[in-house]
Tab-separated table of C-alpha atoms in Angstrom:
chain	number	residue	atom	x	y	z
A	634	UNK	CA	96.784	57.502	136.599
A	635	UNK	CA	95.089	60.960	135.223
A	636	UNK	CA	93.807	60.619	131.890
A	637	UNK	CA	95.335	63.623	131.542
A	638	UNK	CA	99.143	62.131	131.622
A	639	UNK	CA	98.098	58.717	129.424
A	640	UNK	CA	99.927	58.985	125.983
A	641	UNK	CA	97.678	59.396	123.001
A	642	UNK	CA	98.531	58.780	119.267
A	643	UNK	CA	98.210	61.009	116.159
A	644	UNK	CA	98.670	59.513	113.323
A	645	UNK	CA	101.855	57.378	113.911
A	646	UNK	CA	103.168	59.860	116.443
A	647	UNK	CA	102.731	58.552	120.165
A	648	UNK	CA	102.285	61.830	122.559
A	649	UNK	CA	103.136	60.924	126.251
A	650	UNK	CA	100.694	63.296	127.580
A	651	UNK	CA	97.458	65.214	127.002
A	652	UNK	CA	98.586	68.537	127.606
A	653	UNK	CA	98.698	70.379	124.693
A	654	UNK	CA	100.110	74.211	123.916
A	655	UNK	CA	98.681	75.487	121.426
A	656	UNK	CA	99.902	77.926	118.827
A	657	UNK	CA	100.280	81.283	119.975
A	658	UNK	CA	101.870	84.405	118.338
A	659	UNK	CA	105.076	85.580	119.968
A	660	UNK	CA	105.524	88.550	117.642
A	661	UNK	CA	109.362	87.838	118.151
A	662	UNK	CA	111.248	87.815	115.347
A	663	UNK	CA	113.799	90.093	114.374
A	664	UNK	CA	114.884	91.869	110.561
A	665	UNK	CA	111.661	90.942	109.042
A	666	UNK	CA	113.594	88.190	108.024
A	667	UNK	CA	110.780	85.284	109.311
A	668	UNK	CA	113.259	83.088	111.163
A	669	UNK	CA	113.536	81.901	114.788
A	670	UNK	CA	115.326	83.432	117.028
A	671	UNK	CA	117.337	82.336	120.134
A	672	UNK	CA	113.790	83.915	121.597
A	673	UNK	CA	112.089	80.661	119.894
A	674	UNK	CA	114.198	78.688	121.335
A	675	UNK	CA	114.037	78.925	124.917
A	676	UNK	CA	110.390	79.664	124.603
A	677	UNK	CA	108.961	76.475	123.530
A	678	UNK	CA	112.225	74.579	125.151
A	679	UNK	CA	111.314	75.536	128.685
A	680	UNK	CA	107.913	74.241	127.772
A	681	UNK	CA	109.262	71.014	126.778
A	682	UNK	CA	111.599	70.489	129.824
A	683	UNK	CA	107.943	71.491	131.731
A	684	UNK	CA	106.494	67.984	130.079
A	685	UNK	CA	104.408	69.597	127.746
A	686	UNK	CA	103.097	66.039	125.508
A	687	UNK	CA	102.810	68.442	122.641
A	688	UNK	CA	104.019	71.603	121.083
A	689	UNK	CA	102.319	73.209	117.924
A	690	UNK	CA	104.833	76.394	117.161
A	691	UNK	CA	102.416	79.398	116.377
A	692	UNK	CA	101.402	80.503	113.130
A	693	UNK	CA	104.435	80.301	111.003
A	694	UNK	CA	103.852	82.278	107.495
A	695	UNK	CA	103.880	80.104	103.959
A	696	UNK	CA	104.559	83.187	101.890
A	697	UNK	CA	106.066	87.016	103.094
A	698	UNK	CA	102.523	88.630	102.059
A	699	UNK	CA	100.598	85.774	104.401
A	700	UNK	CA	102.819	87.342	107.769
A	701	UNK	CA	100.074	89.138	110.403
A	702	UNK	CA	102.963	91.129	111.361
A	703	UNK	CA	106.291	91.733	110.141
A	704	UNK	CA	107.497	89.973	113.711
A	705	UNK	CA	105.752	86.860	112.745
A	706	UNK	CA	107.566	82.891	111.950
A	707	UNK	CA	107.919	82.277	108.360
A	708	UNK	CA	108.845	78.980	106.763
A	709	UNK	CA	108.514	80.216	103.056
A	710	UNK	CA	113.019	79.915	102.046
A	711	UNK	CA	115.451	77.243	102.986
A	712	UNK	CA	117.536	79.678	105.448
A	713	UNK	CA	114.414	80.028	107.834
A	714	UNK	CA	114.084	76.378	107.615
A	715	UNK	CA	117.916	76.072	108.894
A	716	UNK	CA	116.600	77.377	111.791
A	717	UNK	CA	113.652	75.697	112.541
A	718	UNK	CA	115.734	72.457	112.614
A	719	UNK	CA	117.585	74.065	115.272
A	720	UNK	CA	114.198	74.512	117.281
A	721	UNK	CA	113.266	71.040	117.368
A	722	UNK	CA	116.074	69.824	118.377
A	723	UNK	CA	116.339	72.154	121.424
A	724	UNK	CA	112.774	70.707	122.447
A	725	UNK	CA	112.286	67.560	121.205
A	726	UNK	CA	115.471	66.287	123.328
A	727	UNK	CA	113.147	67.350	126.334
A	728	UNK	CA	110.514	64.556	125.236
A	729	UNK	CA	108.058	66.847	123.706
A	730	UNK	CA	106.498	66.286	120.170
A	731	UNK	CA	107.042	69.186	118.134
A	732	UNK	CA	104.620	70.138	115.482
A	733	UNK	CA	104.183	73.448	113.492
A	734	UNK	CA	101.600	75.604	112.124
A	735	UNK	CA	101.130	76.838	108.782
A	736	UNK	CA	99.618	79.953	107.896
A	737	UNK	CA	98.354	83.070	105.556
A	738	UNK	CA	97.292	85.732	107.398
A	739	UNK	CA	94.874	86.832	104.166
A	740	UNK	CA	92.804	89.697	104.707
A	741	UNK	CA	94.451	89.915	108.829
A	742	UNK	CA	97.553	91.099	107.680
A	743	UNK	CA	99.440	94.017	108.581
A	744	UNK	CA	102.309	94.126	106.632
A	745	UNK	CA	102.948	96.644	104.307
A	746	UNK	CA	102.319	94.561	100.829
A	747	UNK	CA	98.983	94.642	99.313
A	748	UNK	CA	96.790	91.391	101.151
A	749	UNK	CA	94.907	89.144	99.371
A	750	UNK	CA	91.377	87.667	100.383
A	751	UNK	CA	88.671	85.937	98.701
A	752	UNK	CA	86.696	88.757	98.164
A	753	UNK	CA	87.924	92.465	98.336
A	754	UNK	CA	86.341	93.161	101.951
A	755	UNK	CA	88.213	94.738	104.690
A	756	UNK	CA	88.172	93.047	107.860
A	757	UNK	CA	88.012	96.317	109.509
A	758	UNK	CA	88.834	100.087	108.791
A	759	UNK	CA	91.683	99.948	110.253
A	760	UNK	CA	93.204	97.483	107.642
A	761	UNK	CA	94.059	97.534	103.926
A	762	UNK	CA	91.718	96.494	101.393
A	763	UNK	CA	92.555	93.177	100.269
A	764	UNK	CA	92.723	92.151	96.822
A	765	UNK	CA	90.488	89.362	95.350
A	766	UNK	CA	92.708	86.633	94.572
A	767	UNK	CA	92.897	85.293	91.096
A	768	UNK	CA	92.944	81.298	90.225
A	769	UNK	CA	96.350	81.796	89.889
A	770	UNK	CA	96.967	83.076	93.390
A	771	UNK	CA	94.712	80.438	94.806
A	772	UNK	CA	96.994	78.319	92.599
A	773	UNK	CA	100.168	79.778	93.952
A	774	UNK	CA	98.829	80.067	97.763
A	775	UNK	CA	98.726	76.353	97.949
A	776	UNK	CA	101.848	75.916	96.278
A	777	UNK	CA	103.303	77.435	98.947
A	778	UNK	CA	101.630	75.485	101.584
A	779	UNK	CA	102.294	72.480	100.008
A	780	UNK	CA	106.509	73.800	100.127
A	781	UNK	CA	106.325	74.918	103.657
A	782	UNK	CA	104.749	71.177	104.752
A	783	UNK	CA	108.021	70.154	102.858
A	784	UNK	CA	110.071	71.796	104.717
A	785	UNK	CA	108.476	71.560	107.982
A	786	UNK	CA	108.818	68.004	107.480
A	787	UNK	CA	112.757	68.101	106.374
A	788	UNK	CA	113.445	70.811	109.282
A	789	UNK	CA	112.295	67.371	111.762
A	790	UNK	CA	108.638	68.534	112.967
A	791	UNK	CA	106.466	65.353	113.469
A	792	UNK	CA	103.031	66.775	112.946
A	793	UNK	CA	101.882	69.622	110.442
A	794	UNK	CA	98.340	72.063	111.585
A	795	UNK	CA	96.527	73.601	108.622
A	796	UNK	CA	95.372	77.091	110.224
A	797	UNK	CA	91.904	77.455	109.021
A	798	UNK	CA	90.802	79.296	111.979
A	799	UNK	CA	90.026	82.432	113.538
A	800	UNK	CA	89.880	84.540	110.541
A	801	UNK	CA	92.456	84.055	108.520
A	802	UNK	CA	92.754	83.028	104.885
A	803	UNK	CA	91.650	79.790	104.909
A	804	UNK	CA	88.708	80.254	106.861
A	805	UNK	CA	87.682	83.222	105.228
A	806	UNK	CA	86.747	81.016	102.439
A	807	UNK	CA	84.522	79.396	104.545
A	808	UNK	CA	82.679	82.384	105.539
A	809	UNK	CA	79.770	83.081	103.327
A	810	UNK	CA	80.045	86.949	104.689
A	811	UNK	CA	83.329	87.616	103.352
A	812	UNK	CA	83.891	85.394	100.593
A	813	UNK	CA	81.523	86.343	97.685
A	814	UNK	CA	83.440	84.629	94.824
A	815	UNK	CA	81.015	83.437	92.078
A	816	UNK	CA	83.465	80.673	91.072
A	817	UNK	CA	84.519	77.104	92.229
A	818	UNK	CA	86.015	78.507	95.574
A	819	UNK	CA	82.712	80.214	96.636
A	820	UNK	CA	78.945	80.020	97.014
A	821	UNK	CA	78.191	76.440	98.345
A	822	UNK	CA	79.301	74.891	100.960
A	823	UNK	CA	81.246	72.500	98.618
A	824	UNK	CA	82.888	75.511	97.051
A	825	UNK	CA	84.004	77.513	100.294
A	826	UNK	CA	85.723	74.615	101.848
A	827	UNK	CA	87.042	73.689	98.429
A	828	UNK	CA	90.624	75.927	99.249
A	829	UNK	CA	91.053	73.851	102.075
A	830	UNK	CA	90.531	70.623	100.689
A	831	UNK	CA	92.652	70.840	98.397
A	832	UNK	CA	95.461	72.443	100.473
A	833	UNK	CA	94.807	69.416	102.659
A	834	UNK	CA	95.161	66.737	99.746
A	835	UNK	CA	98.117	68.402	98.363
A	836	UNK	CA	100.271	68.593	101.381
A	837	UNK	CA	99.227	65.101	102.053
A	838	UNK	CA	100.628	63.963	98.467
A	839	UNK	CA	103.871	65.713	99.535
A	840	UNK	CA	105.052	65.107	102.996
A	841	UNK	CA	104.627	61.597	105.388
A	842	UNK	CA	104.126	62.928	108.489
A	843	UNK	CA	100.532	63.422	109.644
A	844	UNK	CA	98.833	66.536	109.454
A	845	UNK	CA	95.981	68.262	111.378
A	846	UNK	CA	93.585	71.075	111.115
A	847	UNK	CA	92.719	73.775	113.113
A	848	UNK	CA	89.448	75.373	112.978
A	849	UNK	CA	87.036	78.362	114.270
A	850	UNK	CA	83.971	75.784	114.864
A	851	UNK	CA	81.727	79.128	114.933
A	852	UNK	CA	82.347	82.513	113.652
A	853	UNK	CA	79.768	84.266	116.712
A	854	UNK	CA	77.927	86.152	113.202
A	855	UNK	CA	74.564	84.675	112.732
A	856	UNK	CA	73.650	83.299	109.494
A	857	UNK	CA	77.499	82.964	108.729
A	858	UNK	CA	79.931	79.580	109.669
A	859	UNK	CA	78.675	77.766	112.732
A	860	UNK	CA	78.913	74.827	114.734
A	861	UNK	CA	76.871	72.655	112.274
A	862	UNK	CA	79.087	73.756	109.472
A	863	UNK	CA	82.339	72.735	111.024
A	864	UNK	CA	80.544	69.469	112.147
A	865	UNK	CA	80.045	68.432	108.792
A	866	UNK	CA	83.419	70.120	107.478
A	867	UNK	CA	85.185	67.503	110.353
A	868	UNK	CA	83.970	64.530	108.951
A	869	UNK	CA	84.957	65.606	105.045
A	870	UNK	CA	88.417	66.478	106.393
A	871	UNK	CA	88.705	63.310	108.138
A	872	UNK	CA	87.915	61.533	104.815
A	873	UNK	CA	90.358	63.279	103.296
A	874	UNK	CA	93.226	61.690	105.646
A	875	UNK	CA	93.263	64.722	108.866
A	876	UNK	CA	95.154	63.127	111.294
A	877	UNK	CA	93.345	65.354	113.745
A	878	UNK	CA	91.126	68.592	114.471
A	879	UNK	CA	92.118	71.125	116.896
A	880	UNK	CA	88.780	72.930	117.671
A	881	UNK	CA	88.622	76.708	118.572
A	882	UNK	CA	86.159	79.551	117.568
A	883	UNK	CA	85.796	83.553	116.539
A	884	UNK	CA	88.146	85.426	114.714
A	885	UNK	CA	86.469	86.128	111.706
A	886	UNK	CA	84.906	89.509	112.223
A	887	UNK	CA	85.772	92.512	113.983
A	888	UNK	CA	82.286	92.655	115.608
A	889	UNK	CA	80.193	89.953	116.161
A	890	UNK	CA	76.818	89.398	117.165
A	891	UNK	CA	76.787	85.696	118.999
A	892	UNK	CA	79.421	85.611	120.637
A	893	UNK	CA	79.029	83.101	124.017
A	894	UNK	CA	80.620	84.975	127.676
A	895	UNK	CA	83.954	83.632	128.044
A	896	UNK	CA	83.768	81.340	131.010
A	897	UNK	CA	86.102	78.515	132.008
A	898	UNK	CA	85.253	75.944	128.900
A	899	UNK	CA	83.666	78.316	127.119
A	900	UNK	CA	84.868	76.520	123.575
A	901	UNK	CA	84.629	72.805	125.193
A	902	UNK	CA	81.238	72.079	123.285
A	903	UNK	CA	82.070	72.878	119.680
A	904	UNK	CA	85.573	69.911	120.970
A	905	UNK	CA	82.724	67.572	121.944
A	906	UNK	CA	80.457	68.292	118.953
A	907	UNK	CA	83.201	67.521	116.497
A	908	UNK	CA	84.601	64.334	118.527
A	909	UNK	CA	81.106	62.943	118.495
A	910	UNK	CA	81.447	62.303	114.805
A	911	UNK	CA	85.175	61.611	114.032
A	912	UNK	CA	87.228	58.939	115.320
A	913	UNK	CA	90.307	60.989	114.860
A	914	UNK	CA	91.775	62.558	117.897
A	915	UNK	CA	90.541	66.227	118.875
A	916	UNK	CA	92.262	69.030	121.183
A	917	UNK	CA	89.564	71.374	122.509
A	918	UNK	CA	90.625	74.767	123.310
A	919	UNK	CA	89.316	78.057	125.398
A	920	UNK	CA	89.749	79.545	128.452
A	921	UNK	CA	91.500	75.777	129.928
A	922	UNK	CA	93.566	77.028	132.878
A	923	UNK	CA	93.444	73.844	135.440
A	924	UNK	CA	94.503	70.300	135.196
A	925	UNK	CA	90.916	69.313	136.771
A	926	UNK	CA	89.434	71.100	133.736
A	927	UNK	CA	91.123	68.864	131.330
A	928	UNK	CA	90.909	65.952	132.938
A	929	UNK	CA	87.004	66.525	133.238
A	930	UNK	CA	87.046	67.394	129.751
A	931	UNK	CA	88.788	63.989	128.964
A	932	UNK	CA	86.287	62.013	131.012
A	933	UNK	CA	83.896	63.543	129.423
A	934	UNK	CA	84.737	62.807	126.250
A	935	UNK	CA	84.342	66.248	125.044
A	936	UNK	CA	88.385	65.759	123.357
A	937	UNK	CA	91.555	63.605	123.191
A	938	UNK	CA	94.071	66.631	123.771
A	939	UNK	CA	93.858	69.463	126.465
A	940	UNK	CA	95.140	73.058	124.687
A	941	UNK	CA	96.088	75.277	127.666
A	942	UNK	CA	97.242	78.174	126.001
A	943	UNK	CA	97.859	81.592	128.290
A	944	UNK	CA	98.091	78.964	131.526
A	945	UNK	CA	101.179	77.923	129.740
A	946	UNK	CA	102.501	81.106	128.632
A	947	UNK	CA	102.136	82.427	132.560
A	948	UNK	CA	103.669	78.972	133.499
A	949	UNK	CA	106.220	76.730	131.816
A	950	UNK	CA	106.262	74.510	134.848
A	951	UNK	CA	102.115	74.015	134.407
A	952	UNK	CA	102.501	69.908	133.358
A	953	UNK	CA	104.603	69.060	136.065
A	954	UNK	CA	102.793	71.196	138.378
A	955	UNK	CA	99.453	68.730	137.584
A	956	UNK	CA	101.729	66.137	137.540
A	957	UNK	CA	102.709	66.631	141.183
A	958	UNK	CA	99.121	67.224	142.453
A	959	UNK	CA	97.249	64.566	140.842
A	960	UNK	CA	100.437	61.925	142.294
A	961	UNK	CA	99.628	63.971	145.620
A	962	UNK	CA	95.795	63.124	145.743
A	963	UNK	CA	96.224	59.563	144.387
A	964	UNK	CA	98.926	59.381	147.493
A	965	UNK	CA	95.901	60.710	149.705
A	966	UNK	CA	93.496	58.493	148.337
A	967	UNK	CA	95.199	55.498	148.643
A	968	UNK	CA	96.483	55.928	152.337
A	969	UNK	CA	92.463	56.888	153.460
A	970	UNK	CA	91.341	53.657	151.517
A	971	UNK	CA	94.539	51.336	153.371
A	972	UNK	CA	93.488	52.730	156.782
A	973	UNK	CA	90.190	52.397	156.419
């Protein structure tokens, strides 16, 4: 059999496949109101009845303020979560695992309230200047991770992903170009990944179910975040009880200045940088758009989970698709070895 259709564990959740889809903004929601929609729900079920292994729903906001649009998932009230129990049933029926991604948009967002950021930088003109967040909002901030997780966990999702990618609040702390706090949350290395260490052990404290991370392994600015730094932020985070790190890249700056051409695998190496030092399971990311790709990524040992992302927003049908041809070339191969 493929590697690609052998079941793989996170934490104590057993995935039937490798085939991952990976959060992705929809922009669907209705009334500003942060709930799913009937939208939501045959979106991510049709994926599920495809034989998707796993389904992380896209960035779903912790607090109204943390939205990147007004049309984004929120999990921050009880009514929203009434909903999202609703979506997991309607998939996880189908045999997918359903997991969820929690979010702040920080400095990204485009809402109308004032953002909030580590540092008052703009990400670019044609955003609002963010305010510096006070102890207390750091305070708050993870509070409201830490109630989302809660009820992510009640509303019957099996696995929770930190978003600490791609330029959004979380991993602007990281960034030594945009956070310039002189505090505990910035300066060192210890200090910028403080935020998310401690959203990480709080949300832990709360909830049972396992939770991952997902990171930008470089932000493509020299002399800012990098592969190196996300290597060594992987191994704290698995310390710190990750039950897994979902490894993508960019997203930090409007411009940047080392950015790789996007090819077919284009993100695979930062995947196989991280999995060399972490026993915990890792889903690589980035221009993925074949079932030969992931199962040479999976030989390869470059990641434990395939993320094809746009390949299965153009095609629901994508993992029984593979499933077909790879059963179809096994067929071939074994008939050409019995008759000769």
């Amino acid at each position: 059999m493929a590697m690609l259709f052998t079941p793989f564990q996170i934490g104590d959740v057993q995935i039937k496949n490798r085939i991952v889809m990976p959060p992705m903004c929809m922009y669907k929601v209705k009334d500003d109101g942060g709930a799913p929609r009937c939208f939501h729900k045959l979106h991510y079920s049709a994926r599920a009845l495809g034989g998707v292994g796993l389904i992380i729903v896209e960035a779903t906001a912790v607090e109204p303020c943390g939205r990147i649009t007004h049309k984004d998932l929120g999990l921050w009230n009880d009514e929203q979560a009434t909903k999202h129990i609703e979506l997991v049933k309607d998939c996880s029926k189908y045999g997918a695992k359903m997991a969820i991604q929690l979010a702040h948009a920080g400095r990204k967002s485009e809402c109308d309230s004032e953002p909030i950021a580590p540092s008052a930088i703009k990400f670019s003109d044609k955003y609002q200047m963010p305010r510096e967040m006070s102890l207390d909002d750091i305070k708050r901030v993870k509070a409201n991770f830490v109630s989302a997780a809660v009820r992510a966990q009640k509303a019957g999702y099996e696995i929770i992903e930190i978003h600490a990618a791609h330029g959004y609040l979380i991993s602007q702390f990281l960034s030594p170009s945009i956070n310039e706090r002189s505090d505990k949350y910035g300066g060192s290395f210890e200090n910028r990944t403080r935020f998310l260490r401690e959203i990480l052990s709080e949300m832990k404290a709360a909830v049972q179910i396992p939770i991952g991370v997902r990171i930008s392994a470089d932000s493509w600015l020299k002399s800012d975040w990098n592969i190196d730094d996300s290597v060594r932020l992987a191994k704290e985070l698995e310390s710190l009880g990750a039950a897994y790190i979902h490894v993508s890249a960019g997203g930090f700056f409007e411009k940047a200045d080392n950015m790789p051409k996007i090819t077919p695998l284009y993100q695979a190496g930062y995947a196989k940088a991280v999995k060399a030092v972490v026993k915990i399971p890792v889903i690589a990311v980035g221009f993925i758009t074949r079932a030969s790709e992931g199962e040479a990524l999976l030989i390869g040992e470059a990641c434990d989970g395939v993320a094809y992302g746009r390949e299965l927003l153009r095609n629901p049908n994508f993992a029984l698709g593979a499933m077909a041809n790879f059963r179809q070339n096994e067929l071939i191969e074994d008939a050409y070895l019995r008759a000769f």
